[in-house]
Tab-separated table of N, CA and C in Angstrom:
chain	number	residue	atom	x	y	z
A	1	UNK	N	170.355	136.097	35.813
A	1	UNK	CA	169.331	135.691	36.744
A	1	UNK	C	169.573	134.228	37.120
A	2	UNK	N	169.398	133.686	38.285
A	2	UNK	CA	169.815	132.835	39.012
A	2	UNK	C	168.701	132.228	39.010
A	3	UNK	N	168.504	130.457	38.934
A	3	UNK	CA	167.533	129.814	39.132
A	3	UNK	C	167.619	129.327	40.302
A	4	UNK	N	165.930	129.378	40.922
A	4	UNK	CA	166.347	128.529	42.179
A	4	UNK	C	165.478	127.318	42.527
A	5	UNK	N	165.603	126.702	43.565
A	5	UNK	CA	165.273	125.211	43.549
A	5	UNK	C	163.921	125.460	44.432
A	6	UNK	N	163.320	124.288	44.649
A	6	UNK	CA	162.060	124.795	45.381
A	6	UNK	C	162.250	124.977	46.864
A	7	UNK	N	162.884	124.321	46.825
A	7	UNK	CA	163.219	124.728	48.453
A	7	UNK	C	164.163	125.921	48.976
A	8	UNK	N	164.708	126.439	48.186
A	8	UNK	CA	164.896	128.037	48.387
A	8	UNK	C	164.056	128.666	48.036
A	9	UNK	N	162.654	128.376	47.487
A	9	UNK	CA	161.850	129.284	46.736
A	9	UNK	C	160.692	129.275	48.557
A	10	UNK	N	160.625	128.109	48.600
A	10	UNK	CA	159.744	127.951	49.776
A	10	UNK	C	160.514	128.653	51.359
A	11	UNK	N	161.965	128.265	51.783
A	11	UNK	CA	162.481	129.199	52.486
A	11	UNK	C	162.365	130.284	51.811
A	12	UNK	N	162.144	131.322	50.968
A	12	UNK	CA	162.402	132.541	50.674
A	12	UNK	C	160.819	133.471	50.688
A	13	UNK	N	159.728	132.758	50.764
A	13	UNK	CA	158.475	132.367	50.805
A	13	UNK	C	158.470	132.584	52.561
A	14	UNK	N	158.617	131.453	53.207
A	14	UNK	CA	158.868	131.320	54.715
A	14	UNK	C	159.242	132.963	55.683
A	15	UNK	N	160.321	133.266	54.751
A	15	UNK	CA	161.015	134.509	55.560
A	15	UNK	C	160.113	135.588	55.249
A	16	UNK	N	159.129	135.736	53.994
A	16	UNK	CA	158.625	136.871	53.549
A	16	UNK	C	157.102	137.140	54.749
A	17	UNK	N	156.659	135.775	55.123
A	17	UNK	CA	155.352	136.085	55.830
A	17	UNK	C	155.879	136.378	57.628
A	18	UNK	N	155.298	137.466	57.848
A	18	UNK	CA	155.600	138.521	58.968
A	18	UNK	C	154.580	139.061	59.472
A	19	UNK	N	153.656	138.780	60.032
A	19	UNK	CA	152.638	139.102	61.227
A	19	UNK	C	152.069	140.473	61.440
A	20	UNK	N	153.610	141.336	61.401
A	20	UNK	CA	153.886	142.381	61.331
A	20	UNK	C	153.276	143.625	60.473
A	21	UNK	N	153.392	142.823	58.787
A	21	UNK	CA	153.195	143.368	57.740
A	21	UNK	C	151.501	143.041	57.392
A	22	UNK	N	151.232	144.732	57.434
A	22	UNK	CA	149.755	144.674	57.183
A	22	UNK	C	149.034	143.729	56.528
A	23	UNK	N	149.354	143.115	55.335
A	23	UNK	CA	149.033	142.204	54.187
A	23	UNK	C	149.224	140.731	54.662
A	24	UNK	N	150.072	140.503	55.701
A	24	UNK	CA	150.266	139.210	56.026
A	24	UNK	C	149.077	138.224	56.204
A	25	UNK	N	148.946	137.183	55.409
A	25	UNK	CA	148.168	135.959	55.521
A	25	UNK	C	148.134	135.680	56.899
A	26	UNK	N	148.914	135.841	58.115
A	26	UNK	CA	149.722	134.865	59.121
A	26	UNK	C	148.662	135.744	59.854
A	27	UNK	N	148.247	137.054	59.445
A	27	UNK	CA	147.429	138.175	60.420
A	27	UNK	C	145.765	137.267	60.514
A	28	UNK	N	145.355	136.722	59.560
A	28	UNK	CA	144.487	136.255	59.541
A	28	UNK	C	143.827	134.823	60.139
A	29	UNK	N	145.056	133.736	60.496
A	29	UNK	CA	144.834	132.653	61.311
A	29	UNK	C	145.695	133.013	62.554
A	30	UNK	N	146.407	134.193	63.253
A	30	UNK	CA	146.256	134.337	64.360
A	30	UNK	C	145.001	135.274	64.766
A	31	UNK	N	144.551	135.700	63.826
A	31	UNK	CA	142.728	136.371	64.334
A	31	UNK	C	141.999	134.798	64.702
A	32	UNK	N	142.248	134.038	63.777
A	32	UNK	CA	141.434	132.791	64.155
A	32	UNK	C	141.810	131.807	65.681
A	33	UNK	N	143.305	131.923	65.602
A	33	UNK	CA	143.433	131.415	66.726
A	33	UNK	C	143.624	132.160	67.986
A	34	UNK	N	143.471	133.372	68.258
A	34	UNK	CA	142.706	134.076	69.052
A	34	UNK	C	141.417	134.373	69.622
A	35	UNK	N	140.892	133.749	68.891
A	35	UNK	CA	138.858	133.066	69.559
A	35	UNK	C	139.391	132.304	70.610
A	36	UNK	N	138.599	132.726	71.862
A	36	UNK	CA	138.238	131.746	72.702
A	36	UNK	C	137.706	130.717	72.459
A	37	UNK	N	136.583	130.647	71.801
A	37	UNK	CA	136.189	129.210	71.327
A	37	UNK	C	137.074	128.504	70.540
A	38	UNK	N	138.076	128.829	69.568
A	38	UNK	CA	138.855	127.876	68.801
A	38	UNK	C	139.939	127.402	70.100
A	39	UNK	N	140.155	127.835	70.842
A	39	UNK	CA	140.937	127.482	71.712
A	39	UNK	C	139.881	126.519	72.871
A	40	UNK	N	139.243	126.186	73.403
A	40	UNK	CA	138.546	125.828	74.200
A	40	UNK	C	137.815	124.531	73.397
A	41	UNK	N	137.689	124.836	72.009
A	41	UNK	CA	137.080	123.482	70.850
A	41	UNK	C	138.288	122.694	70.401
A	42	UNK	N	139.847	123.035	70.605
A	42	UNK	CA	141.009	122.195	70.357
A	42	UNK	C	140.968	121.728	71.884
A	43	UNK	N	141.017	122.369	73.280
A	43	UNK	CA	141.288	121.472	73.652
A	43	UNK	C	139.880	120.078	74.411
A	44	UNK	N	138.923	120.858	74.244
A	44	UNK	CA	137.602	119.651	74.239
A	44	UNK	C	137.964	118.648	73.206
A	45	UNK	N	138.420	118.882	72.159
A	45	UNK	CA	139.015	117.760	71.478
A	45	UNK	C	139.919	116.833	71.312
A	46	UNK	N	140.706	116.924	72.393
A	46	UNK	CA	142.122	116.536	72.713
A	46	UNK	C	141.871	115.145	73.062
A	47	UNK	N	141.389	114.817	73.156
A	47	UNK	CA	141.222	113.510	74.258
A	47	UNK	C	140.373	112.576	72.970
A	48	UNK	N	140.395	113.145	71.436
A	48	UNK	CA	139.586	112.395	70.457
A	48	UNK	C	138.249	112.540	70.179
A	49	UNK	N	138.122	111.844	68.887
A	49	UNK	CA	136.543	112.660	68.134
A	49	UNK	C	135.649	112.681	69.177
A	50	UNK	N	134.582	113.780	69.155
A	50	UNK	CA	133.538	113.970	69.512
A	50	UNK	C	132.246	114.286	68.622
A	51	UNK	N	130.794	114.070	69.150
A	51	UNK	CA	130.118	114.316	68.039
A	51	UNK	C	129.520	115.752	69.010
A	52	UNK	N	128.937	116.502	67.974
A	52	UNK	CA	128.891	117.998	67.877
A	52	UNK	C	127.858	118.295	69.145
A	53	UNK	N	126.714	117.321	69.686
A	53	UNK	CA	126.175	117.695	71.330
A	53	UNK	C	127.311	117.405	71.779
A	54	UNK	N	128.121	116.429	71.742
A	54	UNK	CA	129.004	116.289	73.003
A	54	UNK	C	129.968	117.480	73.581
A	55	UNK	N	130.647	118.282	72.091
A	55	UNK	CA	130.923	119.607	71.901
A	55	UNK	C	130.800	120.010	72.587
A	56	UNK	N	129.298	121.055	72.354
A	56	UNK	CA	128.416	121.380	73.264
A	56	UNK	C	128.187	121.942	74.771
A	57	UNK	N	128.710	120.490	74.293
A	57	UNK	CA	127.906	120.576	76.010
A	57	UNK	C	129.384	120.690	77.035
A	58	UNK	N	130.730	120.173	76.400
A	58	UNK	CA	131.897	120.376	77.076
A	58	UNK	C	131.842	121.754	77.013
A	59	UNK	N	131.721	122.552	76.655
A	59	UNK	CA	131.934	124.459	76.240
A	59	UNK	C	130.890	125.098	76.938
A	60	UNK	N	130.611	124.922	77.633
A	60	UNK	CA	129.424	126.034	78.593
A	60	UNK	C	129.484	127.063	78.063
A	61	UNK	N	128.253	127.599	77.404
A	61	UNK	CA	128.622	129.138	77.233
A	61	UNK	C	128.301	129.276	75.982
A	62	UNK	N	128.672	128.374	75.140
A	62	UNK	CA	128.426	128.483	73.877
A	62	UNK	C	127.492	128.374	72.948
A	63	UNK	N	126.911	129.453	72.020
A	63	UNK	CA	125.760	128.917	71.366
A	63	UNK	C	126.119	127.889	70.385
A	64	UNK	N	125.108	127.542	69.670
A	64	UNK	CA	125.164	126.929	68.657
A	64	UNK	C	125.384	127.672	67.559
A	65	UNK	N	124.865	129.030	67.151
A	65	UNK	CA	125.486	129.606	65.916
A	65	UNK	C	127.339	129.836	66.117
A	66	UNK	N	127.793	130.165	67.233
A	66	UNK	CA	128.966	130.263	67.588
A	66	UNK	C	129.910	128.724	67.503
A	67	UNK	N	129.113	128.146	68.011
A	67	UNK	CA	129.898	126.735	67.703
A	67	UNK	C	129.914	126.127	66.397
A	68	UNK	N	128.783	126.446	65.591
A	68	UNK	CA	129.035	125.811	64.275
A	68	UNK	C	129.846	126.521	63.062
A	69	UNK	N	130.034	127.824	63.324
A	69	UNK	CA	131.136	128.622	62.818
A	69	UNK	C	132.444	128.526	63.170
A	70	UNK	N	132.716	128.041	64.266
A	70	UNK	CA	134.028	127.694	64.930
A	70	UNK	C	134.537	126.779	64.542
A	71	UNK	N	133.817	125.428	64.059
A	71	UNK	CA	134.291	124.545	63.879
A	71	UNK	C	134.168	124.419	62.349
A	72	UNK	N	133.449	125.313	61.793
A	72	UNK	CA	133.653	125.455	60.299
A	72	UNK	C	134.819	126.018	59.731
A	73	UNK	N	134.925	127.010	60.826
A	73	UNK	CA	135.832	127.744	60.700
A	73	UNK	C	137.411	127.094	60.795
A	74	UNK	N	137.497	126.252	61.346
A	74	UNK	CA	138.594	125.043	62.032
A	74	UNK	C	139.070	124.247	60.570
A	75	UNK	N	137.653	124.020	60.538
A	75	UNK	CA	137.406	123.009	59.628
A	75	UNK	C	138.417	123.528	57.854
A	76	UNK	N	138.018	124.799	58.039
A	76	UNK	CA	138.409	125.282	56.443
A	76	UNK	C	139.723	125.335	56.677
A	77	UNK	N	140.312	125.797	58.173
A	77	UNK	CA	142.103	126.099	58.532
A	77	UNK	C	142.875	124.374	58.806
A	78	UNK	N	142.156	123.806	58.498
A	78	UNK	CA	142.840	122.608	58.544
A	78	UNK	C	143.362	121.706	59.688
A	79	UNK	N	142.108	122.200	60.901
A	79	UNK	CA	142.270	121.931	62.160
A	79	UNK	C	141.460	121.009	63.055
A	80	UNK	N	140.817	121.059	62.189
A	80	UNK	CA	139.362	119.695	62.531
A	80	UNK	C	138.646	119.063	60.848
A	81	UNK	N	138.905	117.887	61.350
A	81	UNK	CA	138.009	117.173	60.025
A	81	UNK	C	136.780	116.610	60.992
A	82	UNK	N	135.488	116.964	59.580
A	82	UNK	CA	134.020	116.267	59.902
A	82	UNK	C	133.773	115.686	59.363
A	83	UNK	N	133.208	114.184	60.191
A	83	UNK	CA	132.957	113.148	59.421
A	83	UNK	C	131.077	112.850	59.719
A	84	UNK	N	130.691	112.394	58.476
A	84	UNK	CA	129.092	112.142	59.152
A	84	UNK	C	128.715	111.102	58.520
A	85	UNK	N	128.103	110.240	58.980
A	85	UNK	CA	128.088	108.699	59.158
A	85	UNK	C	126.361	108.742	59.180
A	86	UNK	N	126.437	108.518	58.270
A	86	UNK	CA	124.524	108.180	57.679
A	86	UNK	C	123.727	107.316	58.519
A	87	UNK	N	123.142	107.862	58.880
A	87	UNK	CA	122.398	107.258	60.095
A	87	UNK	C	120.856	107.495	60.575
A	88	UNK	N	119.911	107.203	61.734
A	88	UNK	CA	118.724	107.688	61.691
A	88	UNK	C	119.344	108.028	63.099
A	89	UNK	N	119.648	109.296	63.736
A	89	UNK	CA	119.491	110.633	63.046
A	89	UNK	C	121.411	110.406	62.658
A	90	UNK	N	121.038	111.722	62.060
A	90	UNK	CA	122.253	111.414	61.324
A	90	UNK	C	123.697	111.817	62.536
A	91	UNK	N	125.118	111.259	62.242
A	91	UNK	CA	125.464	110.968	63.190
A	91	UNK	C	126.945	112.083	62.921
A	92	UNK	N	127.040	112.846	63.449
A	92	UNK	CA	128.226	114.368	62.796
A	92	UNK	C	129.531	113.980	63.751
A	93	UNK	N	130.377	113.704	63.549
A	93	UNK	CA	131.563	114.048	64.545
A	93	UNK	C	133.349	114.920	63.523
A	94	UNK	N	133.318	114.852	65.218
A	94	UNK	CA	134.821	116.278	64.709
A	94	UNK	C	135.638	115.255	65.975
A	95	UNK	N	136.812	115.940	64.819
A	95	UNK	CA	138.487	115.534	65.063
A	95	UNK	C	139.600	116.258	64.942
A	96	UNK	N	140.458	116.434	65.908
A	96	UNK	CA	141.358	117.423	65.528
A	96	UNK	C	142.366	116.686	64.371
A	97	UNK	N	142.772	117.197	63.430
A	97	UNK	CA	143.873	117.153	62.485
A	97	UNK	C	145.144	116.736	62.858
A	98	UNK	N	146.800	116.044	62.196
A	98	UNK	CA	147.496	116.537	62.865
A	98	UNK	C	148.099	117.331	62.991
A	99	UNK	N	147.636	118.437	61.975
A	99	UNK	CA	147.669	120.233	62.092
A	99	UNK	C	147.299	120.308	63.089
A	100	UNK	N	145.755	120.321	63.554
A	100	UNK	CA	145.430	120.955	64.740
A	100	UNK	C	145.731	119.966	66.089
A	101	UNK	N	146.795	119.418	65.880
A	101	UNK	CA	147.459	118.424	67.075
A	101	UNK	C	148.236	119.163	67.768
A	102	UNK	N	149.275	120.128	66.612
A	102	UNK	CA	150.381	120.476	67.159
A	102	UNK	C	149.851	121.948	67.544
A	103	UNK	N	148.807	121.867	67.695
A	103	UNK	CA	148.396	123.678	68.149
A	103	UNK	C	148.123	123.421	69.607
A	104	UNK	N	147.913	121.783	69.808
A	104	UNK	CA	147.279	121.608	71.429
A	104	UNK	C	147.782	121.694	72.526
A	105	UNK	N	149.572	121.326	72.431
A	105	UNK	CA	150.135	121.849	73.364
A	105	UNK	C	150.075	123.461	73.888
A	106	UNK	N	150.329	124.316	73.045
A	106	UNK	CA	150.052	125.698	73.182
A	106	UNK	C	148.728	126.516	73.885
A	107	UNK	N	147.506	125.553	72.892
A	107	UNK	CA	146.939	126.112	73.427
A	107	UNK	C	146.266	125.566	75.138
A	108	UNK	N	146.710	124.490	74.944
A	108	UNK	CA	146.252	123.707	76.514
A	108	UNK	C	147.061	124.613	77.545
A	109	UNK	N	148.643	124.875	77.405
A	109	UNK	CA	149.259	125.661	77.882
A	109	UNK	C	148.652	127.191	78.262
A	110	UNK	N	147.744	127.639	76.937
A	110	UNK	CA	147.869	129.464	77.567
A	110	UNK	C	145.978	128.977	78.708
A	111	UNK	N	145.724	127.754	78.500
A	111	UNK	CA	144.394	127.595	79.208
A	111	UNK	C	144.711	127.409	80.166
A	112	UNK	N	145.906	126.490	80.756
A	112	UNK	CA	146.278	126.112	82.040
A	112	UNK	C	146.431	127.582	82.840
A	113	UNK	N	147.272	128.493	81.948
A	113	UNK	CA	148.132	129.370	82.304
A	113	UNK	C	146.855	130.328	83.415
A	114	UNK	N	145.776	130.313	82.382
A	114	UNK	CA	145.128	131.747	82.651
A	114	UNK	C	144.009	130.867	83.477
A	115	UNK	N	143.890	129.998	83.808
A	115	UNK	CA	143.300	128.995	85.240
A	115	UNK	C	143.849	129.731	86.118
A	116	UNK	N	145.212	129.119	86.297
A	116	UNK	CA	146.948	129.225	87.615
A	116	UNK	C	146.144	131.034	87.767
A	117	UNK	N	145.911	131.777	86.939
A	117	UNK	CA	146.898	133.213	86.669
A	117	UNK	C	145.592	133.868	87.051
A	118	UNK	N	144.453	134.078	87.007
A	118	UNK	CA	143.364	134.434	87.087
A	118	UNK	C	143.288	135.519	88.064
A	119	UNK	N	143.585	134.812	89.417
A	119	UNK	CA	142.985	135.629	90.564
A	119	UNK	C	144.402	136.935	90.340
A	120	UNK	N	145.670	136.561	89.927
A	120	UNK	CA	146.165	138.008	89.759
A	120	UNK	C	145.610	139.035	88.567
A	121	UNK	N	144.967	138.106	87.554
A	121	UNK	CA	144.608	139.025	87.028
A	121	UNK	C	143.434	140.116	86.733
A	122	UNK	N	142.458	139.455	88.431
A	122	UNK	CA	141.756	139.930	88.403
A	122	UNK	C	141.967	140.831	89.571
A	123	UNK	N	143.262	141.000	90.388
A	123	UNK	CA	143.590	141.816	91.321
A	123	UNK	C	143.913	143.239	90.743
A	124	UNK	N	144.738	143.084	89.339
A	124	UNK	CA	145.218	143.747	88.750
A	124	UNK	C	144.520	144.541	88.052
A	125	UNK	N	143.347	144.183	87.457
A	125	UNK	CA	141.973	144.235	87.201
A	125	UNK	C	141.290	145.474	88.083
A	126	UNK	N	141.059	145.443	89.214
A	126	UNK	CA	140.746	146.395	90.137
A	126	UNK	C	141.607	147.113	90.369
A	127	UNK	N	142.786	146.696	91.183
A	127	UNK	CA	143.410	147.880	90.961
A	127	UNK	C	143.539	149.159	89.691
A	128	UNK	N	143.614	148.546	88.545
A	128	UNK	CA	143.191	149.547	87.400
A	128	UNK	C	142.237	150.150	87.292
A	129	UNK	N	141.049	149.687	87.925
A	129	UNK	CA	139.972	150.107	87.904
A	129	UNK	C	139.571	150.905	89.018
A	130	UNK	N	140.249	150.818	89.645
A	130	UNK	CA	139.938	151.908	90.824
A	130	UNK	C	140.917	153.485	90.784
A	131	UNK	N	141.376	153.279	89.865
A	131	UNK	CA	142.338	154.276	89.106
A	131	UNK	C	141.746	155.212	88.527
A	132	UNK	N	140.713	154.516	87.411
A	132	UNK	CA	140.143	154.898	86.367
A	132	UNK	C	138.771	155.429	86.295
């Protein structure tokens, strides 16, 4: 039996998680980063901390039970840190990570995308639907 070093243990680790495979960990933070809101709360955050009305109020649409799970939810994946600053009233803000830095290109990208992309996909949209 062959010993190995950690860094073949961690590449060998690397190659085993597969998206694919029912059991995969990797299945579970692309469920997370598949929310519209986690995508729409990275990029309201892009531009630096905000406190949680300001949130809010950038996200039309969103409740508050939905938003405070989102960003809890962020929060536990290592994608936003909360800081709260003792105050009268008390004063909450969020920050993206620089984990959740490198998710911003991407996801700013599939937001731009489906702006640009919309009206075909809502052509496409009817047409299916007039099918069906």
């Amino acid at each position: 039996m062959s010993t190995q070093t950690a860094a073949e243990r961690r590449a060998e680790a690397k190659v085993a998680y597969d998206a694919y495979i029912d059991k995969c960990p990797s299945r579970k933070l692309l469920d997370t980063l598949s929310d519209k809101w986690v995508s729409l709360v990275l990029v309201a955050l892009s531009d630096g901390p905000r406190r949680y009305s300001d949130v809010a109020r950038r996200i039309a649409g969103v409740s508050q039970k939905m938003l405070t799970q989102t960003l809890r939810s962020m929060e536990r994946d290592g994608l936003v840190t909360r800081t709260v600053t003792p105050a009268v009233p008390v004063r909450v803000d969020y920050e993206l990570t620089a984990l959740g830095r490198t998710l911003l290109p991407l996801m700013a990208a599939v937001k731009a995308w489906a702006e640009e992309h919309i009206e075909e996909v809502e052509e496409a949209r009817g047409r299916y639907d007039s099918l069906t």
